[in-house]
DNA sequence: TGACAAAGCGGAGACACTCTCCGTATATTC
DNA sequence: GAATATACGGAGAGTGTCTCCGCTTTGTCA
């Protein structure tokens, strides 16, 4: 059952590892600059490899994106751990939602992929998303226990809102302040 | 009002008009079924015309989309007129926002185009969007006068939210009820 | 009614992008 | 320094957008 990662799976050949790293590095740059719809062939070219090499390492755009997000999302996980110990659970939840919205804005078009991943277990992003869900559930529960948020709200609701607002900023180029403002209106409605 | 048709601009030749109508008819069907990202060449083919003919009448996807939305959005305008005379201004605003969200769901992917159009005056959808803005402003003002909504909220805020929620439903396939629920939370925060 | 210009048609094809296949090259192992 | 597993990369198939231009149809006017 645990065949996929643990056993076998010898390390990549040196040249393959080099290419893998280089592709990821370029992808990060290109996604940041042009959004996640950038041409993959172009990324391969900029990384100095052929398209075949890119697709061998990352069979599709989602896989590359998942890898490109990993570091950033690890930071998000650490943030959630920190917030779980904050004294004001209500404010902690607010900070968390703003944090998520910001992270969804690192690459243009990211909220789209994340939304898809939320409702598709097969997506390479799905495991990351479910971690996000767990963190949100934890922070929400604390806020609800503290009486800062009413009981009939789910973590999915909050993620939907945070992602939707990130999407809106992404699309019409409004500022992070606007996100926070709309989020605050929403949070006011949650009491 | 009807300036685009009345002066100069002689009427289309009979065959051209026939094709125009047919393309629009097919586009409506295909957009409804497959979303606005459907292949335009495919629409042309289904309409029994060559791609050249489609692109002559509708130079790009946005133009075709704008035409395909016209009738539906005229209905939206009538709804807003009705709501302007409703006695409960707060509830009227709520109905209006729900109505907008629903209309954004007629074609998969529509919220994306609408969001782009909101921040791009050149978009063929822009005039329609600004009408939407006017209606929303009117209904918002009434709700604010009635004390149902606080003063520091703008029509843009409301449109952003309505469209974002429509986008979220579109993406993760949640129900219209979910939209209404999230919208209600938001509206609760507006008081 | 028939001829002529204007209007319109449609499909070939340029261009862009995704993704695969497979002959060739390189790293690793013994 | 082979032998073998591993990886490379580019040609090209498939799909989609959009344009160009030679040919066809329509409307008009004598």
Tab-separated table of C-alpha atoms (C1' of nucleotides) in Angstrom:
chain	number	residue	atom	x	y	z
A	1	UNK	CA	0.000	0.000	0.000
A	2	UNK	CA	2.803	2.375	0.852
A	3	UNK	CA	4.550	1.443	-2.328
A	4	UNK	CA	4.452	4.903	-3.814
A	5	UNK	CA	7.052	6.774	-1.789
A	6	UNK	CA	8.638	4.829	1.001
A	7	UNK	CA	10.281	1.865	-0.616
A	8	UNK	CA	12.146	1.678	-3.893
A	9	UNK	CA	12.090	5.133	-5.510
A	10	UNK	CA	15.823	5.477	-5.855
A	11	UNK	CA	17.154	9.036	-5.964
A	12	UNK	CA	17.154	10.954	-9.225
A	13	UNK	CA	20.173	10.833	-11.419
A	14	UNK	CA	22.410	13.857	-10.899
A	15	UNK	CA	21.528	15.511	-14.188
A	16	UNK	CA	17.837	14.827	-13.674
A	17	UNK	CA	17.934	16.419	-10.222
A	18	UNK	CA	19.694	19.442	-11.675
A	19	UNK	CA	17.033	19.854	-14.323
A	20	UNK	CA	14.223	19.345	-11.830
A	21	UNK	CA	15.573	22.095	-9.604
A	22	UNK	CA	16.228	24.430	-12.473
A	23	UNK	CA	12.723	23.996	-13.916
A	24	UNK	CA	11.155	24.676	-10.541
A	25	UNK	CA	13.277	27.752	-10.061
A	26	UNK	CA	12.271	29.161	-13.440
A	27	UNK	CA	8.632	28.219	-12.907
A	28	UNK	CA	8.562	30.181	-9.667
A	29	UNK	CA	9.893	33.222	-11.450
A	30	UNK	CA	7.602	32.950	-14.448
A	31	UNK	CA	4.464	32.174	-12.436
A	32	UNK	CA	5.177	35.162	-10.230
A	33	UNK	CA	5.610	37.437	-13.178
A	34	UNK	CA	3.040	36.160	-15.659
A	35	UNK	CA	0.616	34.089	-13.636
A	36	UNK	CA	0.032	30.375	-13.680
A	37	UNK	CA	-1.259	30.375	-17.235
A	38	UNK	CA	2.231	31.006	-18.583
A	39	UNK	CA	3.406	28.712	-21.351
A	40	UNK	CA	5.054	25.560	-20.019
A	41	UNK	CA	7.124	25.135	-23.148
A	42	UNK	CA	8.396	28.607	-22.481
A	43	UNK	CA	9.367	27.675	-18.938
A	44	UNK	CA	11.159	24.614	-20.247
A	45	UNK	CA	12.992	26.751	-22.769
A	46	UNK	CA	14.033	29.314	-20.160
A	47	UNK	CA	15.246	26.484	-17.940
A	48	UNK	CA	17.363	25.255	-20.829
A	49	UNK	CA	15.615	21.899	-21.186
A	50	UNK	CA	13.302	20.426	-23.786
A	51	UNK	CA	9.560	20.213	-23.244
A	52	UNK	CA	9.851	16.459	-22.855
A	53	UNK	CA	12.042	16.907	-19.812
A	54	UNK	CA	9.644	19.311	-18.166
A	55	UNK	CA	6.674	17.008	-18.705
A	56	UNK	CA	8.573	14.000	-17.427
A	57	UNK	CA	9.183	15.714	-14.108
A	58	UNK	CA	5.820	17.483	-13.960
A	59	UNK	CA	3.193	15.638	-16.013
A	60	UNK	CA	0.901	18.652	-16.088
A	61	UNK	CA	0.540	22.246	-15.019
A	62	UNK	CA	-1.075	21.368	-11.694
A	63	UNK	CA	1.877	19.189	-10.696
A	64	UNK	CA	4.341	21.936	-11.449
A	65	UNK	CA	2.166	24.423	-9.607
A	66	UNK	CA	1.894	22.173	-6.580
A	67	UNK	CA	5.677	21.904	-6.421
A	68	UNK	CA	6.080	25.633	-6.945
A	69	UNK	CA	3.738	26.345	-4.036
A	70	UNK	CA	5.222	23.937	-1.564
A	71	UNK	CA	7.629	26.247	0.179
A	72	UNK	CA	5.206	29.130	0.371
A	73	UNK	CA	2.508	26.885	1.806
A	74	UNK	CA	4.823	25.426	4.366
A	75	UNK	CA	5.163	28.976	5.647
A	76	UNK	CA	1.396	29.183	5.783
A	77	UNK	CA	1.266	26.050	7.899
A	78	UNK	CA	3.747	27.550	10.357
A	79	UNK	CA	1.628	30.694	10.573
A	80	UNK	CA	-1.417	28.660	11.452
A	81	UNK	CA	0.513	26.901	14.219
A	82	UNK	CA	1.510	30.246	15.650
A	83	UNK	CA	-2.024	31.582	15.489
A	84	UNK	CA	-3.391	28.553	17.314
A	85	UNK	CA	-1.645	29.805	20.441
A	86	UNK	CA	-2.736	33.434	20.116
A	87	UNK	CA	-4.779	34.775	23.015
A	88	UNK	CA	-7.497	36.512	21.000
A	89	UNK	CA	-9.035	33.679	18.974
A	90	UNK	CA	-11.270	36.024	17.012
A	91	UNK	CA	-8.423	38.194	15.828
A	92	UNK	CA	-6.339	35.108	15.143
A	93	UNK	CA	-9.009	33.841	12.769
A	94	UNK	CA	-9.115	37.200	11.030
A	95	UNK	CA	-5.322	37.193	10.608
A	96	UNK	CA	-5.486	33.685	9.256
A	97	UNK	CA	-8.060	34.519	6.606
A	98	UNK	CA	-6.110	37.567	5.509
A	99	UNK	CA	-2.967	35.451	5.383
A	100	UNK	CA	-4.684	32.921	3.155
A	101	UNK	CA	-5.967	35.605	0.825
A	102	UNK	CA	-2.469	36.991	0.484
A	103	UNK	CA	-1.003	33.616	-0.310
A	104	UNK	CA	-3.633	33.063	-2.971
A	105	UNK	CA	-2.357	36.189	-4.622
A	106	UNK	CA	1.267	35.135	-5.101
A	107	UNK	CA	0.586	33.896	-8.622
A	108	UNK	CA	-2.019	35.374	-10.929
A	109	UNK	CA	-4.825	32.890	-11.478
A	110	UNK	CA	-3.986	30.805	-8.435
A	111	UNK	CA	-7.416	31.096	-6.781
A	112	UNK	CA	-8.894	29.358	-9.798
A	113	UNK	CA	-6.684	26.325	-9.423
A	114	UNK	CA	-7.189	26.221	-5.690
A	115	UNK	CA	-10.950	26.372	-6.049
A	116	UNK	CA	-10.827	23.495	-8.473
A	117	UNK	CA	-8.574	21.523	-6.146
A	118	UNK	CA	-11.009	21.995	-3.261
A	119	UNK	CA	-13.605	20.002	-5.124
A	120	UNK	CA	-11.329	17.510	-6.838
A	121	UNK	CA	-9.510	14.984	-4.698
A	122	UNK	CA	-7.398	13.924	-7.642
A	123	UNK	CA	-5.761	17.317	-8.031
A	124	UNK	CA	-2.093	17.488	-7.010
A	125	UNK	CA	-3.072	20.540	-4.980
A	126	UNK	CA	-5.753	18.653	-3.057
A	127	UNK	CA	-3.506	17.410	-0.210
A	128	UNK	CA	-2.251	20.946	0.388
A	129	UNK	CA	-5.800	22.243	0.340
A	130	UNK	CA	-6.979	19.730	2.871
A	131	UNK	CA	-4.184	20.821	5.192
A	132	UNK	CA	-5.470	24.349	4.763
A	133	UNK	CA	-8.887	23.056	5.703
A	134	UNK	CA	-7.585	21.465	8.866
A	135	UNK	CA	-5.828	24.621	9.987
A	136	UNK	CA	-8.910	26.663	9.301
A	137	UNK	CA	-11.121	24.240	11.198
A	138	UNK	CA	-8.852	24.499	14.221
A	139	UNK	CA	-8.782	28.263	14.259
A	140	UNK	CA	-12.500	28.464	13.608
A	141	UNK	CA	-13.284	26.121	16.491
A	142	UNK	CA	-11.255	28.261	18.850
A	143	UNK	CA	-12.979	31.419	17.666
A	144	UNK	CA	-16.355	29.760	18.112
A	145	UNK	CA	-15.460	28.559	21.617
A	146	UNK	CA	-14.440	32.088	22.444
A	147	UNK	CA	-17.840	33.282	21.248
A	148	UNK	CA	-16.314	35.413	18.528
A	149	UNK	CA	-17.989	33.524	15.709
A	150	UNK	CA	-21.403	31.947	15.519
A	151	UNK	CA	-21.828	28.188	15.426
A	152	UNK	CA	-23.406	27.582	12.038
A	153	UNK	CA	-20.353	28.545	10.015
A	154	UNK	CA	-18.024	25.976	8.514
A	155	UNK	CA	-14.347	26.051	7.630
A	156	UNK	CA	-15.364	25.558	4.009
A	157	UNK	CA	-17.400	28.745	4.181
A	158	UNK	CA	-14.385	30.663	5.366
A	159	UNK	CA	-12.054	29.179	2.785
A	160	UNK	CA	-14.557	29.914	0.047
A	161	UNK	CA	-14.766	33.522	1.130
A	162	UNK	CA	-11.032	34.001	1.526
A	163	UNK	CA	-10.349	32.458	-1.842
A	164	UNK	CA	-13.165	34.363	-3.542
A	165	UNK	CA	-11.870	37.661	-2.267
A	166	UNK	CA	-8.361	36.753	-3.383
A	167	UNK	CA	-9.811	35.968	-6.772
A	168	UNK	CA	-11.564	39.315	-6.932
A	169	UNK	CA	-8.382	41.222	-6.098
A	170	UNK	CA	-6.499	39.192	-8.625
A	171	UNK	CA	-9.017	39.972	-11.333
A	172	UNK	CA	-9.736	43.633	-10.899
A	173	UNK	CA	-6.423	44.613	-9.446
A	174	UNK	CA	-7.799	46.042	-6.242
A	175	UNK	CA	-5.523	46.320	-3.223
A	176	UNK	CA	-4.895	44.070	-0.261
A	177	UNK	CA	-6.595	46.730	1.858
A	178	UNK	CA	-9.801	46.145	-0.055
A	179	UNK	CA	-9.628	42.454	0.714
A	180	UNK	CA	-9.207	43.194	4.389
A	181	UNK	CA	-12.103	45.635	4.313
A	182	UNK	CA	-14.510	43.206	2.656
A	183	UNK	CA	-13.297	40.434	4.896
A	184	UNK	CA	-14.029	42.580	7.934
A	185	UNK	CA	-17.559	43.177	6.731
A	186	UNK	CA	-17.942	39.452	6.344
A	187	UNK	CA	-16.487	38.779	9.778
A	188	UNK	CA	-18.845	41.331	11.284
A	189	UNK	CA	-21.649	39.231	9.858
A	190	UNK	CA	-20.239	36.153	11.526
A	191	UNK	CA	-20.804	37.283	15.082
B	1	UNK	CA	-29.748	54.645	-27.316
B	2	UNK	CA	-29.988	52.636	-30.495
B	3	UNK	CA	-27.256	54.705	-32.125
B	4	UNK	CA	-25.262	51.695	-33.156
B	5	UNK	CA	-27.984	50.638	-35.524
B	6	UNK	CA	-29.866	53.766	-36.591
B	7	UNK	CA	-27.471	56.125	-38.331
B	8	UNK	CA	-25.319	55.160	-41.270
B	9	UNK	CA	-24.618	51.462	-40.775
B	10	UNK	CA	-26.919	50.164	-43.475
B	11	UNK	CA	-28.752	46.984	-42.552
B	12	UNK	CA	-27.023	43.676	-42.988
B	13	UNK	CA	-27.514	41.764	-46.158
B	14	UNK	CA	-30.188	39.097	-45.790
B	15	UNK	CA	-27.743	36.187	-45.761
B	16	UNK	CA	-25.450	37.980	-43.340
B	17	UNK	CA	-28.322	38.644	-40.954
B	18	UNK	CA	-29.345	35.021	-41.161
B	19	UNK	CA	-25.847	33.900	-40.262
B	20	UNK	CA	-25.559	36.433	-37.463
B	21	UNK	CA	-28.766	35.185	-35.886
B	22	UNK	CA	-27.829	31.564	-36.321
B	23	UNK	CA	-24.386	32.016	-34.766
B	24	UNK	CA	-25.867	33.792	-31.775
B	25	UNK	CA	-28.454	31.084	-31.332
B	26	UNK	CA	-25.836	28.341	-31.368
B	27	UNK	CA	-23.510	30.348	-29.101
B	28	UNK	CA	-26.265	30.654	-26.511
B	29	UNK	CA	-26.748	26.903	-26.539
B	30	UNK	CA	-23.064	26.034	-26.445
B	31	UNK	CA	-22.163	28.599	-23.787
B	32	UNK	CA	-24.993	27.328	-21.630
B	33	UNK	CA	-23.865	23.767	-21.987
B	34	UNK	CA	-20.085	24.031	-22.029
B	35	UNK	CA	-19.295	27.439	-20.578
B	36	UNK	CA	-17.841	30.466	-22.260
B	37	UNK	CA	-14.526	28.787	-22.970
B	38	UNK	CA	-16.096	26.618	-25.651
B	39	UNK	CA	-14.316	26.528	-29.002
B	40	UNK	CA	-15.466	29.334	-31.304
B	41	UNK	CA	-14.568	27.377	-34.399
B	42	UNK	CA	-16.844	24.700	-33.054
B	43	UNK	CA	-19.682	27.178	-32.638
B	44	UNK	CA	-19.130	28.365	-36.191
B	45	UNK	CA	-19.190	24.791	-37.399
B	46	UNK	CA	-22.403	23.989	-35.533
B	47	UNK	CA	-23.959	27.128	-36.955
B	48	UNK	CA	-23.036	25.924	-40.428
B	49	UNK	CA	-20.685	28.792	-41.222
B	50	UNK	CA	-16.923	29.092	-41.599
B	51	UNK	CA	-14.765	30.558	-38.849
B	52	UNK	CA	-14.188	33.649	-40.984
B	53	UNK	CA	-17.890	34.417	-40.885
B	54	UNK	CA	-18.090	34.101	-37.131
B	55	UNK	CA	-15.094	36.352	-36.581
B	56	UNK	CA	-16.426	38.955	-39.010
B	57	UNK	CA	-19.604	39.332	-36.979
B	58	UNK	CA	-17.952	38.879	-33.583
B	59	UNK	CA	-14.288	39.853	-33.711
B	60	UNK	CA	-13.532	38.055	-30.462
B	61	UNK	CA	-15.019	35.950	-27.735
B	62	UNK	CA	-16.014	38.927	-25.603
B	63	UNK	CA	-18.060	40.425	-28.421
B	64	UNK	CA	-19.942	37.198	-28.952
B	65	UNK	CA	-20.446	36.865	-25.231
B	66	UNK	CA	-21.758	40.409	-24.935
B	67	UNK	CA	-24.315	39.719	-27.647
B	68	UNK	CA	-25.234	36.386	-26.076
B	69	UNK	CA	-25.885	38.075	-22.747
B	70	UNK	CA	-27.943	40.966	-24.009
B	71	UNK	CA	-31.375	39.502	-23.610
B	72	UNK	CA	-30.683	37.979	-20.221
B	73	UNK	CA	-29.274	41.253	-18.940
B	74	UNK	CA	-32.212	43.243	-20.204
B	75	UNK	CA	-34.284	41.069	-17.890
B	76	UNK	CA	-31.920	41.969	-15.084
B	77	UNK	CA	-32.452	45.662	-15.780
B	78	UNK	CA	-36.218	45.207	-15.568
B	79	UNK	CA	-35.808	43.409	-12.238
B	80	UNK	CA	-33.829	46.310	-10.856
B	81	UNK	CA	-36.559	48.727	-11.925
B	82	UNK	CA	-39.134	46.644	-10.109
B	83	UNK	CA	-37.011	46.442	-6.980
B	84	UNK	CA	-36.547	50.196	-6.893
B	85	UNK	CA	-40.211	50.519	-6.006
B	86	UNK	CA	-40.249	47.773	-3.379
B	87	UNK	CA	-41.259	48.876	0.102
B	88	UNK	CA	-38.517	47.109	2.050
B	89	UNK	CA	-35.339	48.606	0.631
B	90	UNK	CA	-33.103	46.264	2.613
B	91	UNK	CA	-34.772	43.156	1.318
B	92	UNK	CA	-34.844	44.629	-2.169
B	93	UNK	CA	-31.077	44.998	-2.091
B	94	UNK	CA	-30.707	41.434	-0.923
B	95	UNK	CA	-32.939	40.182	-3.748
B	96	UNK	CA	-30.945	42.224	-6.212
B	97	UNK	CA	-27.609	40.749	-5.142
B	98	UNK	CA	-28.983	37.243	-5.298
B	99	UNK	CA	-30.417	37.985	-8.706
B	100	UNK	CA	-27.046	39.187	-9.947
B	101	UNK	CA	-25.290	36.112	-8.617
B	102	UNK	CA	-27.761	33.900	-10.406
B	103	UNK	CA	-27.291	35.715	-13.674
B	104	UNK	CA	-23.534	35.350	-13.363
B	105	UNK	CA	-24.108	31.631	-13.271
B	106	UNK	CA	-25.906	31.248	-16.595
B	107	UNK	CA	-22.672	30.424	-18.389
B	108	UNK	CA	-19.741	28.650	-16.791
B	109	UNK	CA	-16.811	31.016	-16.474
B	110	UNK	CA	-18.909	34.149	-16.842
B	111	UNK	CA	-17.842	35.757	-13.541
B	112	UNK	CA	-14.286	35.818	-14.863
B	113	UNK	CA	-15.199	37.817	-17.918
B	114	UNK	CA	-17.429	40.123	-15.929
B	115	UNK	CA	-14.703	40.798	-13.389
B	116	UNK	CA	-12.311	41.653	-16.185
B	117	UNK	CA	-14.902	43.917	-17.786
B	118	UNK	CA	-15.406	45.814	-14.533
B	119	UNK	CA	-11.831	47.020	-14.679
B	120	UNK	CA	-11.501	47.405	-18.426
B	121	UNK	CA	-13.517	50.120	-20.133
B	122	UNK	CA	-12.601	48.723	-23.526
B	123	UNK	CA	-14.325	45.418	-22.944
B	124	UNK	CA	-17.519	44.876	-24.944
B	125	UNK	CA	-19.093	43.899	-21.648
B	126	UNK	CA	-18.136	47.156	-19.966
B	127	UNK	CA	-21.275	49.134	-20.931
B	128	UNK	CA	-23.469	46.361	-19.575
B	129	UNK	CA	-21.434	46.277	-16.399
B	130	UNK	CA	-21.739	49.984	-15.844
B	131	UNK	CA	-25.506	49.671	-16.132
B	132	UNK	CA	-25.309	47.017	-13.457
B	133	UNK	CA	-23.318	49.463	-11.375
B	134	UNK	CA	-25.983	52.137	-11.750
B	135	UNK	CA	-28.776	49.825	-10.693
B	136	UNK	CA	-26.790	48.655	-7.718
B	137	UNK	CA	-25.988	52.214	-6.687
B	138	UNK	CA	-29.652	53.100	-6.765
B	139	UNK	CA	-30.751	50.154	-4.688
B	140	UNK	CA	-27.864	50.614	-2.271
B	141	UNK	CA	-28.722	54.281	-1.747
B	142	UNK	CA	-32.300	53.377	-0.910
B	143	UNK	CA	-31.162	50.704	1.521
B	144	UNK	CA	-28.779	53.150	3.145
B	145	UNK	CA	-31.488	55.819	3.425
B	146	UNK	CA	-33.698	53.237	5.079
B	147	UNK	CA	-30.916	52.535	7.561
B	148	UNK	CA	-30.624	48.934	6.465
B	149	UNK	CA	-27.029	49.276	5.295
B	150	UNK	CA	-24.192	51.317	6.717
B	151	UNK	CA	-22.849	54.315	4.851
B	152	UNK	CA	-19.269	53.329	4.095
B	153	UNK	CA	-20.152	50.624	1.608
B	154	UNK	CA	-19.983	51.171	-2.131
B	155	UNK	CA	-21.846	49.643	-5.035
B	156	UNK	CA	-18.513	48.271	-6.250
B	157	UNK	CA	-18.134	46.407	-2.971
B	158	UNK	CA	-21.485	44.765	-3.460
B	159	UNK	CA	-20.847	43.855	-7.065
B	160	UNK	CA	-17.479	42.423	-6.166
B	161	UNK	CA	-19.059	40.245	-3.517
B	162	UNK	CA	-21.965	39.112	-5.663
B	163	UNK	CA	-19.657	38.241	-8.523
B	164	UNK	CA	-17.108	36.551	-6.285
B	165	UNK	CA	-19.749	34.334	-4.760
B	166	UNK	CA	-21.072	33.496	-8.202
B	167	UNK	CA	-17.538	32.577	-9.185
B	168	UNK	CA	-17.176	30.339	-6.140
B	169	UNK	CA	-20.393	28.465	-6.918
B	170	UNK	CA	-19.346	28.148	-10.500
B	171	UNK	CA	-15.992	26.675	-9.529
B	172	UNK	CA	-16.801	24.232	-6.777
B	173	UNK	CA	-20.297	23.423	-7.904
B	174	UNK	CA	-21.986	24.455	-4.691
B	175	UNK	CA	-25.653	25.318	-4.759
B	176	UNK	CA	-27.530	28.572	-5.107
B	177	UNK	CA	-28.562	28.142	-1.495
B	178	UNK	CA	-24.949	28.367	-0.462
B	179	UNK	CA	-24.614	31.655	-2.299
B	180	UNK	CA	-27.639	33.022	-0.509
B	181	UNK	CA	-26.313	31.844	2.826
B	182	UNK	CA	-22.899	33.447	2.391
B	183	UNK	CA	-24.526	36.563	1.021
B	184	UNK	CA	-26.712	36.769	4.097
B	185	UNK	CA	-23.685	36.568	6.345
B	186	UNK	CA	-22.164	39.377	4.358
B	187	UNK	CA	-25.340	41.433	4.528
B	188	UNK	CA	-25.503	40.902	8.266
B	189	UNK	CA	-22.079	42.517	8.412
B	190	UNK	CA	-23.355	45.484	6.460
B	191	UNK	CA	-25.758	46.718	9.097
C	1	DT	C1'	-34.229	41.437	-66.347
C	2	DG	C1'	-29.598	41.354	-66.531
C	3	DA	C1'	-25.235	43.244	-65.266
C	4	DC	C1'	-22.249	45.247	-62.021
C	5	DA	C1'	-20.412	46.659	-57.637
C	6	DA	C1'	-20.583	45.967	-52.878
C	7	DA	C1'	-21.035	42.873	-49.308
C	8	DG	C1'	-20.275	38.632	-47.513
C	9	DC	C1'	-18.547	33.821	-47.468
C	10	DG	C1'	-15.456	30.022	-46.002
C	11	DG	C1'	-11.568	27.430	-45.760
C	12	DA	C1'	-6.573	27.211	-45.997
C	13	DG	C1'	-3.104	28.313	-43.175
C	14	DA	C1'	-0.085	31.009	-39.778
C	15	DC	C1'	0.682	30.988	-35.101
C	16	DA	C1'	0.542	29.440	-30.256
C	17	DC	C1'	0.178	26.025	-26.882
C	18	DT	C1'	0.003	21.251	-24.731
C	19	DC	C1'	1.721	16.957	-24.512
C	20	DT	C1'	3.910	12.400	-26.448
C	21	DC	C1'	7.068	9.385	-28.658
C	22	DC	C1'	11.349	7.550	-29.436
C	23	DG	C1'	16.149	7.673	-31.140
C	24	DT	C1'	20.093	9.361	-28.863
C	25	DA	C1'	23.015	10.638	-24.980
C	26	DT	C1'	24.607	10.385	-20.286
C	27	DA	C1'	25.162	8.673	-15.529
C	28	DT	C1'	25.821	4.843	-12.686
C	29	DT	C1'	27.234	0.264	-11.666
C	30	DC	C1'	30.093	-3.681	-11.667
D	1	DG	C1'	35.609	0.550	-19.584
D	2	DA	C1'	31.682	-1.956	-20.855
D	3	DA	C1'	26.785	-2.699	-19.884
D	4	DT	C1'	22.506	-1.029	-18.465
D	5	DA	C1'	19.217	1.837	-16.523
D	6	DT	C1'	17.951	6.454	-16.717
D	7	DA	C1'	17.159	10.712	-18.763
D	8	DC	C1'	17.289	13.996	-22.608
D	9	DG	C1'	15.200	16.853	-26.294
D	10	DG	C1'	13.123	17.863	-30.396
D	11	DA	C1'	9.941	16.530	-34.002
D	12	DG	C1'	5.312	16.368	-34.504
D	13	DA	C1'	0.265	15.315	-33.553
D	14	DG	C1'	-3.684	17.431	-31.765
D	15	DT	C1'	-6.388	21.496	-30.592
D	16	DG	C1'	-7.601	26.173	-30.617
D	17	DT	C1'	-7.576	31.274	-32.241
D	18	DC	C1'	-7.791	34.317	-35.731
D	19	DT	C1'	-6.614	36.293	-40.636
D	20	DC	C1'	-6.355	36.642	-45.458
D	21	DC	C1'	-8.096	36.543	-49.858
D	22	DG	C1'	-10.128	34.339	-53.992
D	23	DC	C1'	-14.766	33.228	-54.854
D	24	DT	C1'	-19.956	33.688	-54.322
D	25	DT	C1'	-24.189	35.977	-53.336
D	26	DT	C1'	-27.100	39.921	-52.846
D	27	DG	C1'	-29.016	44.341	-53.808
D	28	DT	C1'	-29.401	48.014	-57.049
D	29	DC	C1'	-30.109	50.543	-61.087
D	30	DA	C1'	-30.571	51.135	-65.873
